Coordinates of C-alpha atoms and ligand atoms in Angstrom, one line a residue:
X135 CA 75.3 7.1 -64.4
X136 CA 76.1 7.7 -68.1
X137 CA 74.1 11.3 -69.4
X138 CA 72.4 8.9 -72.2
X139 CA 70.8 6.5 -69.8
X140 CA 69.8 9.6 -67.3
X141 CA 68.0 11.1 -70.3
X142 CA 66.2 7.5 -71.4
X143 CA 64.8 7.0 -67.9
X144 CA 63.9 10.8 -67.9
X145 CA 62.0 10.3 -71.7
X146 CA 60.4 7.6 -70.1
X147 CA 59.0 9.1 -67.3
X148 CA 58.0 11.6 -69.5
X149 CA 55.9 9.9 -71.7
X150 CA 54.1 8.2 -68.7
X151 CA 52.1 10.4 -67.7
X152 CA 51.0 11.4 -71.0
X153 CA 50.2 7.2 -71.9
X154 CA 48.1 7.4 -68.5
X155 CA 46.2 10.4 -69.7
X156 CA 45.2 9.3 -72.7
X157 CA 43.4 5.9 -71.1
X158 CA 40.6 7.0 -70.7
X159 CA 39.6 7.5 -74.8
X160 CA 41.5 4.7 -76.0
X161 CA 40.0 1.5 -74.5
X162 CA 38.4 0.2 -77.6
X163 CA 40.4 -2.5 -79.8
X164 CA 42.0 -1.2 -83.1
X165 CA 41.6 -3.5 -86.5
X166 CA 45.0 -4.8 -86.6
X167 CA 46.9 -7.2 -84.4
X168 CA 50.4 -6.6 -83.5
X169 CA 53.2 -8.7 -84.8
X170 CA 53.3 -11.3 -82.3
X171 CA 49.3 -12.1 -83.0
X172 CA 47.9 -10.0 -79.7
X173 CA 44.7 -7.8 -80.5
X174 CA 45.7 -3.9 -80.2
X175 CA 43.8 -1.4 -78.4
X176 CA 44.0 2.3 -79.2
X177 CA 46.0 2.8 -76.2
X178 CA 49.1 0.5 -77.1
X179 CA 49.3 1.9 -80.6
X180 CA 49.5 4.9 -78.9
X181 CA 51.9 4.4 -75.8
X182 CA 54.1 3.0 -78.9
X183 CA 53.7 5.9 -80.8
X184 CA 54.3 8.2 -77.8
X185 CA 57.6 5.9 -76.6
X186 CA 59.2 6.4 -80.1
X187 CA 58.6 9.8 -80.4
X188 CA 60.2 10.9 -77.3
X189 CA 63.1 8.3 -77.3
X190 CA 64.1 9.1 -80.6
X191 CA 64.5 12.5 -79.5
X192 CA 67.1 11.2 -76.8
X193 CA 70.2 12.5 -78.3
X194 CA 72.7 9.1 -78.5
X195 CA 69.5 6.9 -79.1
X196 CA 70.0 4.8 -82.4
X197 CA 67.1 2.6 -82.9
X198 CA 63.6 2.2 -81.0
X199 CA 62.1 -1.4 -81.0
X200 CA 58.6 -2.3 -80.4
X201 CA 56.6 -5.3 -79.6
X202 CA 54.2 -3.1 -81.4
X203 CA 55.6 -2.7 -84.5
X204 CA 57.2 -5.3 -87.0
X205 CA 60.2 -4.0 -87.2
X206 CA 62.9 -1.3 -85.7
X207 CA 62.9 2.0 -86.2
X208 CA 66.9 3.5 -86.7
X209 CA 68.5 6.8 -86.1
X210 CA 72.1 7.7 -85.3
X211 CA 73.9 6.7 -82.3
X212 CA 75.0 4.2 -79.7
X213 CA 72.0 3.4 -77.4
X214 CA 69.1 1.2 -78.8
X215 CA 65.4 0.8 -76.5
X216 CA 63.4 -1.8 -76.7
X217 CA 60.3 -1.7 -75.6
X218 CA 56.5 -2.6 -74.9
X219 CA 54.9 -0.1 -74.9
X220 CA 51.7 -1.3 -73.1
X221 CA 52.1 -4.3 -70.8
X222 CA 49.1 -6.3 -70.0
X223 CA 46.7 -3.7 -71.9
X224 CA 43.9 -6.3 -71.7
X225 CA 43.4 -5.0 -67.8
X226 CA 42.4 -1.2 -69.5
X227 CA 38.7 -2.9 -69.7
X228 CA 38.6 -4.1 -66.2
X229 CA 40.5 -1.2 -64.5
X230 CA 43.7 -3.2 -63.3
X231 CA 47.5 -2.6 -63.4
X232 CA 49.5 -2.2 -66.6
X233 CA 52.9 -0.9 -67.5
X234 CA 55.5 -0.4 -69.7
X235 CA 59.4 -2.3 -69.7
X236 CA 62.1 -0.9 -71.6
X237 CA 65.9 -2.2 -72.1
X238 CA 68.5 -0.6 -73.0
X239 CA 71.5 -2.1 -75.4
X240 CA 74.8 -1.3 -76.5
X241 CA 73.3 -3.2 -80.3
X242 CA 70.4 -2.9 -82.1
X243 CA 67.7 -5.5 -81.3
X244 CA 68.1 -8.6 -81.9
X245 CA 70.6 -8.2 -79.2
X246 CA 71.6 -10.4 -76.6
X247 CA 71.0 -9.8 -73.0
X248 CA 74.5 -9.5 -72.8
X249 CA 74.5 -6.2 -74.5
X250 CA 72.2 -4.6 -72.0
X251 CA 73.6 -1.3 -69.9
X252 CA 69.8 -0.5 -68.3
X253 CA 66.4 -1.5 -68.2
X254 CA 63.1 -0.5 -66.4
X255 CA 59.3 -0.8 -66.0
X256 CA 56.4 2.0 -65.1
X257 CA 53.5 0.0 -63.3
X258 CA 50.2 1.9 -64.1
X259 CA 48.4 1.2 -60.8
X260 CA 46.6 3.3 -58.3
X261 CA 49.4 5.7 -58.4
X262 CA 52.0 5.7 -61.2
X263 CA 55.3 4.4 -60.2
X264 CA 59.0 3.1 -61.9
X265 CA 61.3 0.7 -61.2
X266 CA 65.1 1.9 -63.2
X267 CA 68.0 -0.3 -63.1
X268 CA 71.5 0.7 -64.1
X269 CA 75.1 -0.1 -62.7
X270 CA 73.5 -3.3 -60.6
X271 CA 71.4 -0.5 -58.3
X272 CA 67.6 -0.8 -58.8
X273 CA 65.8 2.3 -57.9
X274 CA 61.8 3.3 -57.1
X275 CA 60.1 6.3 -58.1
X276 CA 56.7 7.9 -57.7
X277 CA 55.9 9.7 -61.5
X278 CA 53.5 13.1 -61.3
X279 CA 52.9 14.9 -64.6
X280 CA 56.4 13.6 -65.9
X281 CA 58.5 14.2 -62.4
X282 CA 60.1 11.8 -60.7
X283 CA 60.5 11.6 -56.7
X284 CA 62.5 8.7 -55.3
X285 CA 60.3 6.5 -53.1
X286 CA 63.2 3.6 -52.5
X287 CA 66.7 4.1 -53.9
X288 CA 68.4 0.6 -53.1
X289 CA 65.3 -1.6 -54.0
X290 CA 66.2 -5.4 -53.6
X291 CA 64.3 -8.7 -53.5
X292 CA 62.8 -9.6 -49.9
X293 CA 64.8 -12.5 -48.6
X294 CA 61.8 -14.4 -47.4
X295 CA 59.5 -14.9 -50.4
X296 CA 55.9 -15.0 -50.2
X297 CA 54.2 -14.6 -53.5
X298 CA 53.9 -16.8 -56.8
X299 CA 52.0 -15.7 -59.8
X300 CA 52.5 -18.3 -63.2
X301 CA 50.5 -17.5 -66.3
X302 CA 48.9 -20.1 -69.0
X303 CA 46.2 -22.6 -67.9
X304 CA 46.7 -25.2 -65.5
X305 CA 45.7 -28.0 -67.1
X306 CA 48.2 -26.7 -69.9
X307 CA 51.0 -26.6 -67.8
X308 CA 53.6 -29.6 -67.9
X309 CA 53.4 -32.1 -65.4
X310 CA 57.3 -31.2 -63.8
X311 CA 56.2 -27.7 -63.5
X312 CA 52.7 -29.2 -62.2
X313 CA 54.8 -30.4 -59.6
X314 CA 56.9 -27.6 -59.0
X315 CA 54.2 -25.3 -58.0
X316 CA 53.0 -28.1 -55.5
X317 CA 56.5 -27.9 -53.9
X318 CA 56.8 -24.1 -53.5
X319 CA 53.0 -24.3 -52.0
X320 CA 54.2 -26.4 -49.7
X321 CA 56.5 -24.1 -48.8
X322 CA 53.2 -21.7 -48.0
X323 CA 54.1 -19.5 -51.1
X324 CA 50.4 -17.8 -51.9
X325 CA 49.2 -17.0 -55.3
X326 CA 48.8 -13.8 -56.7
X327 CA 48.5 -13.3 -60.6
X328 CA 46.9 -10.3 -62.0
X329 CA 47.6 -11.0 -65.9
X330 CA 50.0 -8.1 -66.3
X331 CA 53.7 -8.9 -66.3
X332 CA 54.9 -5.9 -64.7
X333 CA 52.3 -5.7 -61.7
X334 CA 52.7 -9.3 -61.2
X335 CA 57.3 -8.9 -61.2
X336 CA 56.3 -5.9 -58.9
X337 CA 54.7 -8.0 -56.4
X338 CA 58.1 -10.1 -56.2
X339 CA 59.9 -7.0 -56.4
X340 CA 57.7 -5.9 -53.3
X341 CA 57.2 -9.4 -50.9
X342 CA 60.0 -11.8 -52.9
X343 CA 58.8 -14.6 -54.6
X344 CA 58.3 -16.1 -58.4
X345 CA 56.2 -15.0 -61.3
X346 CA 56.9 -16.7 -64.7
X347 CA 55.4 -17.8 -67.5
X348 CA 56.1 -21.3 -68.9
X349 CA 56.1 -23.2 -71.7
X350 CA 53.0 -24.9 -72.3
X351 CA 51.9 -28.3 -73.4
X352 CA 51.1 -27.1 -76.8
X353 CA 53.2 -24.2 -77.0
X354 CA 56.7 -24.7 -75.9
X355 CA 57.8 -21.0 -75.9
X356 CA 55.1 -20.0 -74.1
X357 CA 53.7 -16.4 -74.5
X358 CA 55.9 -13.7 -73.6
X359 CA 58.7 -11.9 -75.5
X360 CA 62.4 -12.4 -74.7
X361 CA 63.5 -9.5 -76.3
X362 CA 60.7 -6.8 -74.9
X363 CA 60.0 -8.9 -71.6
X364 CA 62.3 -11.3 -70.5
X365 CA 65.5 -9.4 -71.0
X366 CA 63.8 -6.1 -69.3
X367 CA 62.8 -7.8 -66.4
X368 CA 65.6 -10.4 -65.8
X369 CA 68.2 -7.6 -66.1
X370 CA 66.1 -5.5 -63.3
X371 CA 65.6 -8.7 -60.9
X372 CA 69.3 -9.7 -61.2
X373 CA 70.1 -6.2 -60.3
X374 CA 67.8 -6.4 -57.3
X375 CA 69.7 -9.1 -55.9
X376 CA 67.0 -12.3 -57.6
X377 CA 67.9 -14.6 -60.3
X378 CA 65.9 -15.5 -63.9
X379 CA 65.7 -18.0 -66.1
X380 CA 64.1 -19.6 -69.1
X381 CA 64.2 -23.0 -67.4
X382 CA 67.8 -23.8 -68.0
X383 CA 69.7 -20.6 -67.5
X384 CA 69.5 -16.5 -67.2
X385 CA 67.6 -14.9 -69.6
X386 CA 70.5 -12.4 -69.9
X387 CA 72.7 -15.4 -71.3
X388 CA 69.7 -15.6 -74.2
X389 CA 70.0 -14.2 -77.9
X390 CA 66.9 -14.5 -79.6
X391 CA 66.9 -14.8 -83.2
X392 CA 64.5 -13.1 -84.4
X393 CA 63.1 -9.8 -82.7
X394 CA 59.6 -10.9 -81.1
X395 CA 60.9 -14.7 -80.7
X396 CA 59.2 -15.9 -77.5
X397 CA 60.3 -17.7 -74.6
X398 CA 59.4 -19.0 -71.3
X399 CA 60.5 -17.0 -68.3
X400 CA 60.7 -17.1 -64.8
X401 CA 62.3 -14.1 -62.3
X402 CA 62.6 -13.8 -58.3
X403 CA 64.3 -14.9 -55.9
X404 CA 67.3 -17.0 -56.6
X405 CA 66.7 -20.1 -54.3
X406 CA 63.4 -20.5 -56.1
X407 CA 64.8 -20.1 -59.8
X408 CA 67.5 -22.7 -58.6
X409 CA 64.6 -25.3 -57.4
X410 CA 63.1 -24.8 -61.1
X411 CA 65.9 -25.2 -63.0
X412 CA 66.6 -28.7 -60.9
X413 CA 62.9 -29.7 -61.0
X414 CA 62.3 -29.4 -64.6
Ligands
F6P126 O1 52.1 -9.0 -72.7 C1 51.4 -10.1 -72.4 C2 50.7 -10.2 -71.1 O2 49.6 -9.4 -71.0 C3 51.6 -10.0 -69.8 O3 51.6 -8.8 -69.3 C4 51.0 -11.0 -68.8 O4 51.9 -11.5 -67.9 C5 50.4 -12.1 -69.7 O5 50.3 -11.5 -71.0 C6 49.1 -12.6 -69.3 O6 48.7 -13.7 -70.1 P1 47.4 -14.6 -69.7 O7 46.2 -13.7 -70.2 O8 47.6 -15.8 -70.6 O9 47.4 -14.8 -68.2

């Protein structure tokens, strides 16, 4: 693996521990509202603030990009992070899983998921863990005060899928992807959504199956971000051997134009991605 990526995944790790120690006295919401419209809690602002400190020390890191912050912050060099900073933060009040997701590019953001070399997610749960993926390998780790110790170091998606997760309200959802979800219960898929992107992809990651989150009737890009999400996650789940898609094709093969453009996204196994790209 390239030094530049090592030292990324290591920056990250890093400033994991110190986001999950400060939890506990930042659970109250801020005054402002991040660019994309979401209500900020003390603890994103600072998990941001945290991320771009320590990445921008990364030696080779040229930019840090935030679904925190309006626009990206440059240095010099090659390597630009994208990142947010506090996935599902809404679960801090009710005690559930969070995380963060990261990507790495070869261009500063908006960049294609074309230009991406790594990506990777902490999940904030009853232990700390993180998922890295470089070179198509997709490897596990258990995080203690900033360490990491490999827990699975050729993580791929279960062949036999079990688990579906979709976010948005039902009666929202359109009537093909209505329909969709019938089929794949059919199929004895059970549901499991916990309302925090990178618990629910680590569920798929874990027993193979689908989490997305689609367009709705009234919003057609539905919630989450391309750059910050959907390129993160797609590039890790097509590493592990699963497929992604914003309905018609890989998120990977997506641009989007403006830095927190949204989109809807699905990841997991690929036989289940192919059945949603045909139904809808
Ligand atoms: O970042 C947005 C996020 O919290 C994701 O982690 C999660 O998948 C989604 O929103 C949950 O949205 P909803 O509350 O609509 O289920």
């Amino acid at each position: 693996m390239d030094d530049t990526i090592a030292t990324i995944f290591e920056a990250v790790a890093a400033s994991a521990s110190d986001i999950r120690d400060g939890f506990d006295e930042r659970r109250s919401y801020m005054d402002g509202e991040n660019p994309t419209g979401d209500r900020q809690l003390a603890a994103d602002v600072y998990a941001d603030e945290v991320l771009e400190e320590q990445l921008l020390a990364v030696d080779g890191v040229g930019s840090y990009a935030s679904e925190e912050r309006d626009s990206v912050v440059t240095d010099t060099g090659a390597y630009h992070v994208a990142c947010d900073p506090l996935d599902g933060s809404s679960n801090l009040k009710p005690n559930n899983g969070m995380g963060t997701i990261f990507g790495v590019y070869d261009e500063k953001p908006p960049a294609s998921g074309a230009d991406m070399l790594a990506a990777g997610f902490v999940l904030y749960g009853p232990i700390t863990t993180m998922v890295e993926a470089v070179d198509d390998s997709v490897t596990e780790y258990l995080i203690e005060d900033g360490d990491r110790t490999v827990l699975d170091e050729n993580v791929t998606v279960p062949a036999d899928p079990t688990v579906y997760g979709f976010g948005g309200r039902v009666p929202d959802w359109t009537e093909q992807f209505r329909s969709y979800v019938d089929e794949i219960e059919q199929d004895r898929l059970k549901l499991r959504y916990g309302g925090a992107m990178v618990a629910d992809v680590n569920q798929v990651l874990t027993h193979g199956g689908i989490f997305g989150y689609p367009m709705l009737e009234d919003t057609p890009s539905g919630k989450l971000r391309l750059q910050f999400e959907g390129h993160p996650m797609a590039y890790i789940l097509e590493a592990a051997g699963g497929a992604s898609s914003d309905g018609n094709q890989s998120l990977l093969a997506r641009t989007p134009d403006t830095l927190h453009e949204r989109s809807p996204l699905f990841v997991g196994n690929e036989a289940l991605i192919e059945r949603l790209e045909t139904t809808l």
